[in-house]
Amino acid sequence: MKNFALIGASGYIAPRHMRAIKDTGNRLIAALDPYDGIGIMDSHFPEASFFTEFERFDRFVDKWHRDSGNKIEYVSICSPNYLHDSHIRFALKNGADAICEKPLVLNPWNIDQLRLIEKETGQKIYNILQLRLHDSIIALKKRIAKELKENPNKVYDIDLTYLTSRGKWYFVSWKGDQTKSGGIASNIGVHFFDMLCWIFGEVEENKVHLKTADANAGYLKLKNANVKWFLSVNYDYIPNEIKDKGLTTFRSITVNGEAIEFSGGFTELHTRSYEQIIKGNGFGLDEAYGSINTVSQIRNLEPLGLVGDYHPFCK
Ligand code: NAD
C-alpha cells in the first residue's frame, strides 16, 4: 500500500484523485487546500489529516515520515495551474514522486527547471494525460499508425471544436486569469493538443486566428495533419440545434470528415492513470513537453484575424 498526500483537495477534480488512490488500493495520509469546504473527504478518506495552511501541511509531512518511518510515496497535485511547479518541487524535495494535473506547467522553461530537480532528487514527475488512456483514442492511434506505416507522408484534415459554457464566475476565478490558468488554450485545449500530437506527430506550424477571454482559435500543422481548432467557454458559440436539446457543451473531432466518438468513458481514466503510474508507466516530463510548448506559443502569438486556414466558427 502506497501513501499519498493531496494538494488542492477541495476543488472540482480532486475527488477523482481521491477515488483513484482508493481504487488502486492505496491511502491518503494528508491533504491541503486553503478552502475548507471539503466534506467529500468523508466519502473517501475520513482519517486523512487536512490542512488549510501550507506551513502546517509541510510540518506534518516532514514529521509524519520521521515519526512513522514510512514514506509519502506520491503527492497528487490538483491546485491551480500556475502553482503546479511549486507544488511539484515540494513533493520531490520531500522524497515523493509528483502526480500532477494538466497543464503540468504554463511554459516549457518551467519543465527545464523541473528536470533539474528530478535529477537532483531522483524522484519522478508524472502528468495526468488521461485522453491517452481512452479506448477510442487508443484505437484511433493504432489505426492511424497502421495507415502511416503504409503511407508515411499522408496528411489528414482535422477539425477540433470544443464549445462549453461557463458562467461569470469563470472570469472571476483563477481559470479566467491568463497569468494563473494560461488562458483557454492552456486550460482546456492542452489535452486535445497533446492527444493530436501523440497520434499525428509534432507541431511544425502554429497560428492563432482568434484570441479573446472566452474563445481561442487557430491552426496547427502537424507532421501528418492540418488541424483547424476552436475552443470556447461562451454559450453563444454553441450551435442552435445543440442548444435546442438543452445541452451546454459541444465536442467534436473529425479526421478527414469522420467524427471520432469519445464522449463517454471518462470517469475511470484517473484510476487508469494511477494504475499505470504505480506500475512505472506514467507520462513524464518528456511526454508533457510538446503540448506545453504549443500552448505557451499560442499564449504569446498575435492573432491573425480571419486570414488563411481559420476555423469556420471564427467570426
Ligand atoms: P478548482 O478551482 O475547482 O480547484 C483548485 C483547488 O486548489 C481549489 O480548491 C483551491 O482552493 C485550491 N488551491 C488554491 N490555491 C492553493 C494553494 N496555494 N495550495 C493548495 N491548494 C490551493 O479547479 P479544478 O477544476 O479542480 O482544477 C484543478 C487542476 O486540475 C487544474 O490544474 C486543472 O487544469 C486540472 N483539471 C483537470 C481536469 C482533467 O480532466 N484532467 C479537469 C478539470 C481540471
PDB file of N, CA and C in Angstrom, residues 170-270:
ATOM      1  N   TYR A 170     -16.409  32.115 -13.888  1.00  0.00           N
ATOM      2  CA  TYR A 170     -15.177  31.625 -14.513  1.00  0.00           C
ATOM      3  C   TYR A 170     -14.147  32.747 -14.637  1.00  0.00           C
ATOM      4  N   PHE A 171     -14.659  33.941 -14.988  1.00  0.00           N
ATOM      5  CA  PHE A 171     -13.747  35.063 -15.259  1.00  0.00           C
ATOM      6  C   PHE A 171     -13.306  35.780 -13.978  1.00  0.00           C
ATOM      7  N   VAL A 172     -13.965  35.437 -12.885  1.00  0.00           N
ATOM      8  CA  VAL A 172     -13.541  35.971 -11.580  1.00  0.00           C
ATOM      9  C   VAL A 172     -12.518  35.008 -10.961  1.00  0.00           C
ATOM     10  N   SER A 173     -12.657  33.711 -11.290  1.00  0.00           N
ATOM     11  CA  SER A 173     -11.792  32.692 -10.681  1.00  0.00           C
ATOM     12  C   SER A 173     -10.425  32.665 -11.372  1.00  0.00           C
ATOM     13  N   TRP A 174      -9.533  31.857 -10.820  1.00  0.00           N
ATOM     14  CA  TRP A 174      -8.189  31.721 -11.400  1.00  0.00           C
ATOM     15  C   TRP A 174      -8.252  31.205 -12.833  1.00  0.00           C
ATOM     16  N   LYS A 175      -9.338  30.472 -13.157  1.00  0.00           N
ATOM     17  CA  LYS A 175      -9.429  29.877 -14.504  1.00  0.00           C
ATOM     18  C   LYS A 175      -9.541  30.943 -15.596  1.00  0.00           C
ATOM     19  N   GLY A 176     -10.132  32.092 -15.235  1.00  0.00           N
ATOM     20  CA  GLY A 176     -10.282  33.157 -16.224  1.00  0.00           C
ATOM     21  C   GLY A 176      -9.117  34.139 -16.238  1.00  0.00           C
ATOM     22  N   ASP A 177      -8.108  33.882 -15.416  1.00  0.00           N
ATOM     23  CA  ASP A 177      -6.951  34.775 -15.318  1.00  0.00           C
ATOM     24  C   ASP A 177      -5.782  34.120 -16.060  1.00  0.00           C
ATOM     25  N   GLN A 178      -5.404  34.712 -17.186  1.00  0.00           N
ATOM     26  CA  GLN A 178      -4.377  34.079 -18.023  1.00  0.00           C
ATOM     27  C   GLN A 178      -3.070  33.826 -17.276  1.00  0.00           C
ATOM     28  N   THR A 179      -2.740  34.698 -16.330  1.00  0.00           N
ATOM     29  CA  THR A 179      -1.465  34.504 -15.620  1.00  0.00           C
ATOM     30  C   THR A 179      -1.542  33.284 -14.678  1.00  0.00           C
ATOM     31  N   LYS A 180      -2.757  32.854 -14.362  1.00  0.00           N
ATOM     32  CA  LYS A 180      -2.905  31.707 -13.448  1.00  0.00           C
ATOM     33  C   LYS A 180      -3.278  30.411 -14.165  1.00  0.00           C
ATOM     34  N   SER A 181      -4.112  30.511 -15.180  1.00  0.00           N
ATOM     35  CA  SER A 181      -4.542  29.287 -15.887  1.00  0.00           C
ATOM     36  C   SER A 181      -3.771  29.082 -17.185  1.00  0.00           C
ATOM     37  N   GLY A 182      -3.200  30.177 -17.710  1.00  0.00           N
ATOM     38  CA  GLY A 182      -2.557  30.107 -19.025  1.00  0.00           C
ATOM     39  C   GLY A 182      -3.510  30.490 -20.147  1.00  0.00           C
ATOM     40  N   GLY A 183      -4.798  30.681 -19.815  1.00  0.00           N
ATOM     41  CA  GLY A 183      -5.786  31.004 -20.854  1.00  0.00           C
ATOM     42  C   GLY A 183      -6.480  29.748 -21.355  1.00  0.00           C
ATOM     43  N   ILE A 184      -7.436  29.946 -22.247  1.00  0.00           N
ATOM     44  CA  ILE A 184      -8.304  28.840 -22.679  1.00  0.00           C
ATOM     45  C   ILE A 184      -7.532  27.713 -23.367  1.00  0.00           C
ATOM     46  N   ALA A 185      -6.595  28.065 -24.239  1.00  0.00           N
ATOM     47  CA  ALA A 185      -5.864  27.015 -24.960  1.00  0.00           C
ATOM     48  C   ALA A 185      -5.072  26.146 -23.976  1.00  0.00           C
ATOM     49  N   SER A 186      -4.507  26.781 -22.938  1.00  0.00           N
ATOM     50  CA  SER A 186      -3.727  26.020 -21.952  1.00  0.00           C
ATOM     51  C   SER A 186      -4.648  25.211 -21.048  1.00  0.00           C
ATOM     52  N   ASN A 187      -5.713  25.839 -20.604  1.00  0.00           N
ATOM     53  CA  ASN A 187      -6.538  25.207 -19.581  1.00  0.00           C
ATOM     54  C   ASN A 187      -7.455  24.143 -20.160  1.00  0.00           C
ATOM     55  N   ILE A 188      -7.986  24.412 -21.359  1.00  0.00           N
ATOM     56  CA  ILE A 188      -8.964  23.487 -21.943  1.00  0.00           C
ATOM     57  C   ILE A 188      -8.358  22.732 -23.127  1.00  0.00           C
ATOM     58  N   GLY A 189      -7.520  23.415 -23.902  1.00  0.00           N
ATOM     59  CA  GLY A 189      -7.034  22.817 -25.143  1.00  0.00           C
ATOM     60  C   GLY A 189      -5.894  21.827 -24.971  1.00  0.00           C
ATOM     61  N   VAL A 190      -5.153  21.937 -23.885  1.00  0.00           N
ATOM     62  CA  VAL A 190      -3.890  21.194 -23.772  1.00  0.00           C
ATOM     63  C   VAL A 190      -4.075  19.686 -23.927  1.00  0.00           C
ATOM     64  N   HIS A 191      -5.176  19.148 -23.365  1.00  0.00           N
ATOM     65  CA  HIS A 191      -5.498  17.716 -23.518  1.00  0.00           C
ATOM     66  C   HIS A 191      -5.575  17.307 -24.984  1.00  0.00           C
ATOM     67  N   PHE A 192      -6.296  18.164 -25.753  1.00  0.00           N
ATOM     68  CA  PHE A 192      -6.558  17.824 -27.153  1.00  0.00           C
ATOM     69  C   PHE A 192      -5.292  17.966 -27.991  1.00  0.00           C
ATOM     70  N   PHE A 193      -4.527  19.017 -27.719  1.00  0.00           N
ATOM     71  CA  PHE A 193      -3.281  19.196 -28.473  1.00  0.00           C
ATOM     72  C   PHE A 193      -2.317  18.039 -28.189  1.00  0.00           C
ATOM     73  N   ASP A 194      -2.265  17.644 -26.929  1.00  0.00           N
ATOM     74  CA  ASP A 194      -1.397  16.512 -26.576  1.00  0.00           C
ATOM     75  C   ASP A 194      -1.826  15.269 -27.348  1.00  0.00           C
ATOM     76  N   MET A 195      -3.119  15.021 -27.327  1.00  0.00           N
ATOM     77  CA  MET A 195      -3.641  13.806 -27.961  1.00  0.00           C
ATOM     78  C   MET A 195      -3.388  13.824 -29.469  1.00  0.00           C
ATOM     79  N   LEU A 196      -3.615  14.977 -30.107  1.00  0.00           N
ATOM     80  CA  LEU A 196      -3.434  15.051 -31.561  1.00  0.00           C
ATOM     81  C   LEU A 196      -1.963  14.865 -31.947  1.00  0.00           C
ATOM     82  N   CYS A 197      -1.063  15.456 -31.164  1.00  0.00           N
ATOM     83  CA  CYS A 197       0.369  15.311 -31.484  1.00  0.00           C
ATOM     84  C   CYS A 197       0.850  13.884 -31.209  1.00  0.00           C
ATOM     85  N   TRP A 198       0.265  13.271 -30.210  1.00  0.00           N
ATOM     86  CA  TRP A 198       0.603  11.877 -29.883  1.00  0.00           C
ATOM     87  C   TRP A 198       0.292  10.967 -31.080  1.00  0.00           C
ATOM     88  N   ILE A 199      -0.796  11.302 -31.788  1.00  0.00           N
ATOM     89  CA  ILE A 199      -1.235  10.456 -32.899  1.00  0.00           C
ATOM     90  C   ILE A 199      -0.653  10.914 -34.241  1.00  0.00           C
ATOM     91  N   PHE A 200      -0.643  12.242 -34.467  1.00  0.00           N
ATOM     92  CA  PHE A 200      -0.336  12.747 -35.813  1.00  0.00           C
ATOM     93  C   PHE A 200       1.033  13.428 -35.924  1.00  0.00           C
ATOM     94  N   GLY A 201       1.786  13.450 -34.830  1.00  0.00           N
ATOM     95  CA  GLY A 201       3.160  13.961 -34.917  1.00  0.00           C
ATOM     96  C   GLY A 201       3.319  15.389 -34.426  1.00  0.00           C
ATOM     97  N   GLU A 202       4.564  15.785 -34.420  1.00  0.00           N
ATOM     98  CA  GLU A 202       4.972  17.072 -33.833  1.00  0.00           C
ATOM     99  C   GLU A 202       4.359  18.279 -34.553  1.00  0.00           C
ATOM    100  N   VAL A 203       4.273  19.402 -33.812  1.00  0.00           N
ATOM    101  CA  VAL A 203       3.811  20.657 -34.403  1.00  0.00           C
ATOM    102  C   VAL A 203       4.911  21.240 -35.287  1.00  0.00           C
ATOM    103  N   GLU A 204       4.541  21.569 -36.533  1.00  0.00           N
ATOM    104  CA  GLU A 204       5.502  22.217 -37.439  1.00  0.00           C
ATOM    105  C   GLU A 204       5.164  23.682 -37.665  1.00  0.00           C
ATOM    106  N   GLU A 205       3.901  24.037 -37.480  1.00  0.00           N
ATOM    107  CA  GLU A 205       3.473  25.426 -37.656  1.00  0.00           C
ATOM    108  C   GLU A 205       2.319  25.682 -36.691  1.00  0.00           C
ATOM    109  N   ASN A 206       2.333  26.854 -36.091  1.00  0.00           N
ATOM    110  CA  ASN A 206       1.326  27.167 -35.061  1.00  0.00           C
ATOM    111  C   ASN A 206       0.817  28.579 -35.336  1.00  0.00           C
ATOM    112  N   LYS A 207      -0.477  28.692 -35.670  1.00  0.00           N
ATOM    113  CA  LYS A 207      -1.043  30.015 -35.959  1.00  0.00           C
ATOM    114  C   LYS A 207      -2.273  30.228 -35.101  1.00  0.00           C
ATOM    115  N   VAL A 208      -2.477  31.466 -34.667  1.00  0.00           N
ATOM    116  CA  VAL A 208      -3.675  31.801 -33.893  1.00  0.00           C
ATOM    117  C   VAL A 208      -4.489  32.806 -34.705  1.00  0.00           C
ATOM    118  N   HIS A 209      -5.792  32.518 -34.861  1.00  0.00           N
ATOM    119  CA  HIS A 209      -6.656  33.445 -35.604  1.00  0.00           C
ATOM    120  C   HIS A 209      -7.502  34.303 -34.679  1.00  0.00           C
ATOM    121  N   LEU A 210      -7.909  33.728 -33.566  1.00  0.00           N
ATOM    122  CA  LEU A 210      -8.821  34.437 -32.662  1.00  0.00           C
ATOM    123  C   LEU A 210      -8.352  34.212 -31.227  1.00  0.00           C
ATOM    124  N   LYS A 211      -8.300  35.299 -30.460  1.00  0.00           N
ATOM    125  CA  LYS A 211      -7.916  35.144 -29.059  1.00  0.00           C
ATOM    126  C   LYS A 211      -8.686  36.173 -28.244  1.00  0.00           C
ATOM    127  N   THR A 212      -9.741  35.706 -27.591  1.00  0.00           N
ATOM    128  CA  THR A 212     -10.490  36.584 -26.686  1.00  0.00           C
ATOM    129  C   THR A 212     -10.528  35.879 -25.335  1.00  0.00           C
ATOM    130  N   ALA A 213     -11.104  36.542 -24.325  1.00  0.00           N
ATOM    131  CA  ALA A 213     -11.132  35.940 -22.987  1.00  0.00           C
ATOM    132  C   ALA A 213     -11.931  34.643 -22.982  1.00  0.00           C
ATOM    133  N   ASP A 214     -12.932  34.532 -23.876  1.00  0.00           N
ATOM    134  CA  ASP A 214     -13.798  33.344 -23.825  1.00  0.00           C
ATOM    135  C   ASP A 214     -13.678  32.425 -25.041  1.00  0.00           C
ATOM    136  N   ALA A 215     -12.812  32.736 -25.988  1.00  0.00           N
ATOM    137  CA  ALA A 215     -12.649  31.862 -27.155  1.00  0.00           C
ATOM    138  C   ALA A 215     -11.250  32.017 -27.757  1.00  0.00           C
ATOM    139  N   ASN A 216     -10.695  30.887 -28.161  1.00  0.00           N
ATOM    140  CA  ASN A 216      -9.406  30.876 -28.870  1.00  0.00           C
ATOM    141  C   ASN A 216      -9.565  29.972 -30.091  1.00  0.00           C
ATOM    142  N   ALA A 217      -8.943  30.366 -31.195  1.00  0.00           N
ATOM    143  CA  ALA A 217      -8.999  29.504 -32.377  1.00  0.00           C
ATOM    144  C   ALA A 217      -7.697  29.638 -33.145  1.00  0.00           C
ATOM    145  N   GLY A 218      -7.360  28.577 -33.859  1.00  0.00           N
ATOM    146  CA  GLY A 218      -6.120  28.635 -34.621  1.00  0.00           C
ATOM    147  C   GLY A 218      -5.941  27.440 -35.533  1.00  0.00           C
ATOM    148  N   TYR A 219      -4.716  27.331 -36.014  1.00  0.00           N
ATOM    149  CA  TYR A 219      -4.363  26.279 -36.974  1.00  0.00           C
ATOM    150  C   TYR A 219      -3.027  25.677 -36.545  1.00  0.00           C
ATOM    151  N   LEU A 220      -2.970  24.358 -36.578  1.00  0.00           N
ATOM    152  CA  LEU A 220      -1.709  23.668 -36.293  1.00  0.00           C
ATOM    153  C   LEU A 220      -1.360  22.787 -37.473  1.00  0.00           C
ATOM    154  N   LYS A 221      -0.151  22.943 -37.956  1.00  0.00           N
ATOM    155  CA  LYS A 221       0.320  21.978 -38.951  1.00  0.00           C
ATOM    156  C   LYS A 221       1.148  20.959 -38.185  1.00  0.00           C
ATOM    157  N   LEU A 222       0.665  19.741 -38.167  1.00  0.00           N
ATOM    158  CA  LEU A 222       1.416  18.663 -37.528  1.00  0.00           C
ATOM    159  C   LEU A 222       2.135  17.874 -38.624  1.00  0.00           C
ATOM    160  N   LYS A 223       3.035  17.005 -38.221  1.00  0.00           N
ATOM    161  CA  LYS A 223       3.777  16.227 -39.222  1.00  0.00           C
ATOM    162  C   LYS A 223       2.817  15.561 -40.205  1.00  0.00           C
ATOM    163  N   ASN A 224       1.721  14.987 -39.685  1.00  0.00           N
ATOM    164  CA  ASN A 224       0.793  14.262 -40.559  1.00  0.00           C
ATOM    165  C   ASN A 224      -0.639  14.790 -40.506  1.00  0.00           C
ATOM    166  N   ALA A 225      -0.826  16.046 -40.131  1.00  0.00           N
ATOM    167  CA  ALA A 225      -2.200  16.562 -40.103  1.00  0.00           C
ATOM    168  C   ALA A 225      -2.226  18.083 -40.152  1.00  0.00           C
ATOM    169  N   ASN A 226      -3.290  18.591 -40.754  1.00  0.00           N
ATOM    170  CA  ASN A 226      -3.598  20.020 -40.673  1.00  0.00           C
ATOM    171  C   ASN A 226      -4.806  20.147 -39.751  1.00  0.00           C
ATOM    172  N   VAL A 227      -4.648  20.913 -38.688  1.00  0.00           N
ATOM    173  CA  VAL A 227      -5.700  20.978 -37.660  1.00  0.00           C
ATOM    174  C   VAL A 227      -6.258  22.397 -37.575  1.00  0.00           C
ATOM    175  N   LYS A 228      -7.581  22.512 -37.797  1.00  0.00           N
ATOM    176  CA  LYS A 228      -8.249  23.783 -37.502  1.00  0.00           C
ATOM    177  C   LYS A 228      -8.923  23.587 -36.156  1.00  0.00           C
ATOM    178  N   TRP A 229      -8.635  24.451 -35.198  1.00  0.00           N
ATOM    179  CA  TRP A 229      -9.183  24.236 -33.852  1.00  0.00           C
ATOM    180  C   TRP A 229      -9.930  25.469 -33.346  1.00  0.00           C
ATOM    181  N   PHE A 230     -10.931  25.205 -32.544  1.00  0.00           N
ATOM    182  CA  PHE A 230     -11.739  26.275 -31.965  1.00  0.00           C
ATOM    183  C   PHE A 230     -12.172  25.831 -30.571  1.00  0.00           C
ATOM    184  N   LEU A 231     -11.885  26.662 -29.579  1.00  0.00           N
ATOM    185  CA  LEU A 231     -12.227  26.342 -28.185  1.00  0.00           C
ATOM    186  C   LEU A 231     -12.957  27.532 -27.590  1.00  0.00           C
ATOM    187  N   SER A 232     -14.045  27.262 -26.891  1.00  0.00           N
ATOM    188  CA  SER A 232     -14.756  28.387 -26.296  1.00  0.00           C
ATOM    189  C   SER A 232     -15.445  27.989 -24.994  1.00  0.00           C
ATOM    190  N   VAL A 233     -15.620  28.973 -24.124  1.00  0.00           N
ATOM    191  CA  VAL A 233     -16.398  28.766 -22.887  1.00  0.00           C
ATOM    192  C   VAL A 233     -17.657  29.644 -22.921  1.00  0.00           C
ATOM    193  N   ASN A 234     -17.975  30.177 -24.110  1.00  0.00           N
ATOM    194  CA  ASN A 234     -19.099  31.094 -24.268  1.00  0.00           C
ATOM    195  C   ASN A 234     -20.295  30.366 -24.878  1.00  0.00           C
ATOM    196  N   TYR A 235     -21.385  30.330 -24.135  1.00  0.00           N
ATOM    197  CA  TYR A 235     -22.618  29.629 -24.563  1.00  0.00           C
ATOM    198  C   TYR A 235     -23.055  30.070 -25.957  1.00  0.00           C
ATOM    199  N   ASP A 236     -22.828  31.339 -26.298  1.00  0.00           N
ATOM    200  CA  ASP A 236     -23.310  31.880 -27.575  1.00  0.00           C
ATOM    201  C   ASP A 236     -22.719  31.171 -28.798  1.00  0.00           C
ATOM    202  N   TYR A 237     -21.560  30.551 -28.641  1.00  0.00           N
ATOM    203  CA  TYR A 237     -20.965  29.860 -29.790  1.00  0.00           C
ATOM    204  C   TYR A 237     -21.614  28.498 -30.052  1.00  0.00           C
ATOM    205  N   ILE A 238     -22.386  27.998 -29.095  1.00  0.00           N
ATOM    206  CA  ILE A 238     -22.961  26.656 -29.247  1.00  0.00           C
ATOM    207  C   ILE A 238     -24.057  26.702 -30.319  1.00  0.00           C
ATOM    208  N   PRO A 239     -23.994  25.791 -31.307  1.00  0.00           N
ATOM    209  CA  PRO A 239     -24.994  25.818 -32.388  1.00  0.00           C
ATOM    210  C   PRO A 239     -26.418  25.638 -31.829  1.00  0.00           C
ATOM    211  N   ASN A 240     -27.382  26.279 -32.505  1.00  0.00           N
ATOM    212  CA  ASN A 240     -28.770  26.248 -32.024  1.00  0.00           C
ATOM    213  C   ASN A 240     -29.320  24.841 -31.873  1.00  0.00           C
ATOM    214  N   GLU A 241     -28.957  23.943 -32.812  1.00  0.00           N
ATOM    215  CA  GLU A 241     -29.515  22.579 -32.724  1.00  0.00           C
ATOM    216  C   GLU A 241     -29.034  21.861 -31.448  1.00  0.00           C
ATOM    217  N   ILE A 242     -27.884  22.263 -30.936  1.00  0.00           N
ATOM    218  CA  ILE A 242     -27.367  21.668 -29.682  1.00  0.00           C
ATOM    219  C   ILE A 242     -28.090  22.319 -28.506  1.00  0.00           C
ATOM    220  N   LYS A 243     -28.213  23.650 -28.570  1.00  0.00           N
ATOM    221  CA  LYS A 243     -28.922  24.374 -27.501  1.00  0.00           C
ATOM    222  C   LYS A 243     -30.359  23.858 -27.388  1.00  0.00           C
ATOM    223  N   ASP A 244     -30.993  23.583 -28.550  1.00  0.00           N
ATOM    224  CA  ASP A 244     -32.392  23.127 -28.543  1.00  0.00           C
ATOM    225  C   ASP A 244     -32.557  21.807 -27.802  1.00  0.00           C
ATOM    226  N   LYS A 245     -31.484  21.027 -27.728  1.00  0.00           N
ATOM    227  CA  LYS A 245     -31.549  19.751 -26.989  1.00  0.00           C
ATOM    228  C   LYS A 245     -31.286  19.966 -25.505  1.00  0.00           C
ATOM    229  N   GLY A 246     -31.088  21.229 -25.109  1.00  0.00           N
ATOM    230  CA  GLY A 246     -30.841  21.537 -23.695  1.00  0.00           C
ATOM    231  C   GLY A 246     -29.389  21.322 -23.296  1.00  0.00           C
ATOM    232  N   LEU A 247     -28.521  21.114 -24.299  1.00  0.00           N
ATOM    233  CA  LEU A 247     -27.106  20.842 -23.979  1.00  0.00           C
ATOM    234  C   LEU A 247     -26.311  22.140 -23.924  1.00  0.00           C
ATOM    235  N   THR A 248     -25.279  22.160 -23.089  1.00  0.00           N
ATOM    236  CA  THR A 248     -24.460  23.364 -22.956  1.00  0.00           C
ATOM    237  C   THR A 248     -23.001  23.099 -23.351  1.00  0.00           C
ATOM    238  N   THR A 249     -22.757  21.903 -23.878  1.00  0.00           N
ATOM    239  CA  THR A 249     -21.402  21.564 -24.331  1.00  0.00           C
ATOM    240  C   THR A 249     -21.483  20.874 -25.685  1.00  0.00           C
ATOM    241  N   PHE A 250     -20.551  21.196 -26.557  1.00  0.00           N
ATOM    242  CA  PHE A 250     -20.470  20.542 -27.859  1.00  0.00           C
ATOM    243  C   PHE A 250     -19.008  20.203 -28.110  1.00  0.00           C
ATOM    244  N   ARG A 251     -18.766  18.916 -28.323  1.00  0.00           N
ATOM    245  CA  ARG A 251     -17.382  18.495 -28.532  1.00  0.00           C
ATOM    246  C   ARG A 251     -17.305  17.675 -29.809  1.00  0.00           C
ATOM    247  N   SER A 252     -16.425  18.047 -30.694  1.00  0.00           N
ATOM    248  CA  SER A 252     -16.337  17.300 -31.945  1.00  0.00           C
ATOM    249  C   SER A 252     -14.892  17.284 -32.450  1.00  0.00           C
ATOM    250  N   ILE A 253     -14.449  16.088 -32.810  1.00  0.00           N
ATOM    251  CA  ILE A 253     -13.171  15.972 -33.520  1.00  0.00           C
ATOM    252  C   ILE A 253     -13.453  15.167 -34.778  1.00  0.00           C
ATOM    253  N   THR A 254     -13.150  15.735 -35.925  1.00  0.00           N
ATOM    254  CA  THR A 254     -13.295  14.953 -37.159  1.00  0.00           C
ATOM    255  C   THR A 254     -11.919  14.791 -37.802  1.00  0.00           C
ATOM    256  N   VAL A 255     -11.734  13.592 -38.359  1.00  0.00           N
ATOM    257  CA  VAL A 255     -10.490  13.275 -39.069  1.00  0.00           C
ATOM    258  C   VAL A 255     -10.901  12.935 -40.499  1.00  0.00           C
ATOM    259  N   ASN A 256     -10.479  13.738 -41.452  1.00  0.00           N
ATOM    260  CA  ASN A 256     -10.943  13.622 -42.847  1.00  0.00           C
ATOM    261  C   ASN A 256     -12.468  13.509 -42.888  1.00  0.00           C
ATOM    262  N   GLY A 257     -13.141  14.333 -42.115  1.00  0.00           N
ATOM    263  CA  GLY A 257     -14.600  14.398 -42.132  1.00  0.00           C
ATOM    264  C   GLY A 257     -15.288  13.354 -41.272  1.00  0.00           C
ATOM    265  N   GLU A 258     -14.533  12.391 -40.758  1.00  0.00           N
ATOM    266  CA  GLU A 258     -15.149  11.318 -39.963  1.00  0.00           C
ATOM    267  C   GLU A 258     -15.082  11.671 -38.467  1.00  0.00           C
ATOM    268  N   ALA A 259     -16.248  11.622 -37.811  1.00  0.00           N
ATOM    269  CA  ALA A 259     -16.292  12.009 -36.390  1.00  0.00           C
ATOM    270  C   ALA A 259     -15.641  10.937 -35.525  1.00  0.00           C
ATOM    271  N   ILE A 260     -14.853  11.380 -34.571  1.00  0.00           N
ATOM    272  CA  ILE A 260     -14.245  10.465 -33.594  1.00  0.00           C
ATOM    273  C   ILE A 260     -15.108  10.517 -32.344  1.00  0.00           C
ATOM    274  N   GLU A 261     -15.676   9.393 -31.990  1.00  0.00           N
ATOM    275  CA  GLU A 261     -16.595   9.361 -30.857  1.00  0.00           C
ATOM    276  C   GLU A 261     -15.812   9.041 -29.566  1.00  0.00           C
ATOM    277  N   PHE A 262     -15.799  10.000 -28.656  1.00  0.00           N
ATOM    278  CA  PHE A 262     -15.128   9.696 -27.377  1.00  0.00           C
ATOM    279  C   PHE A 262     -15.810  10.439 -26.233  1.00  0.00           C
ATOM    280  N   SER A 263     -17.155  10.532 -26.321  1.00  0.00           N
ATOM    281  CA  SER A 263     -17.859  11.318 -25.300  1.00  0.00           C
ATOM    282  C   SER A 263     -17.940  10.585 -23.955  1.00  0.00           C
ATOM    283  N   GLY A 264     -18.028   9.253 -23.997  1.00  0.00           N
ATOM    284  CA  GLY A 264     -18.146   8.514 -22.719  1.00  0.00           C
ATOM    285  C   GLY A 264     -16.790   8.031 -22.233  1.00  0.00           C
ATOM    286  N   GLY A 265     -16.813   7.272 -21.152  1.00  0.00           N
ATOM    287  CA  GLY A 265     -15.606   6.567 -20.707  1.00  0.00           C
ATOM    288  C   GLY A 265     -14.553   7.436 -20.056  1.00  0.00           C
ATOM    289  N   PHE A 266     -14.981   8.578 -19.473  1.00  0.00           N
ATOM    290  CA  PHE A 266     -14.008   9.496 -18.876  1.00  0.00           C
ATOM    291  C   PHE A 266     -13.767   9.283 -17.382  1.00  0.00           C
ATOM    292  N   THR A 267     -14.830   8.837 -16.691  1.00  0.00           N
ATOM    293  CA  THR A 267     -14.754   8.880 -15.223  1.00  0.00           C
ATOM    294  C   THR A 267     -13.669   7.968 -14.652  1.00  0.00           C
ATOM    295  N   GLU A 268     -13.385   6.873 -15.368  1.00  0.00           N
ATOM    296  CA  GLU A 268     -12.418   5.900 -14.838  1.00  0.00           C
ATOM    297  C   GLU A 268     -10.971   6.261 -15.195  1.00  0.00           C
ATOM    298  N   LEU A 269     -10.791   7.281 -16.021  1.00  0.00           N
ATOM    299  CA  LEU A 269      -9.448   7.457 -16.598  1.00  0.00           C
ATOM    300  C   LEU A 269      -8.406   7.914 -15.582  1.00  0.00           C
ATOM    301  N   HIS A 270      -8.832   8.591 -14.510  1.00  0.00           N
ATOM    302  CA  HIS A 270      -7.857   8.946 -13.474  1.00  0.00           C
ATOM    303  C   HIS A 270      -7.362   7.674 -12.777  1.00  0.00           C
TER     304      HIS A 270
END
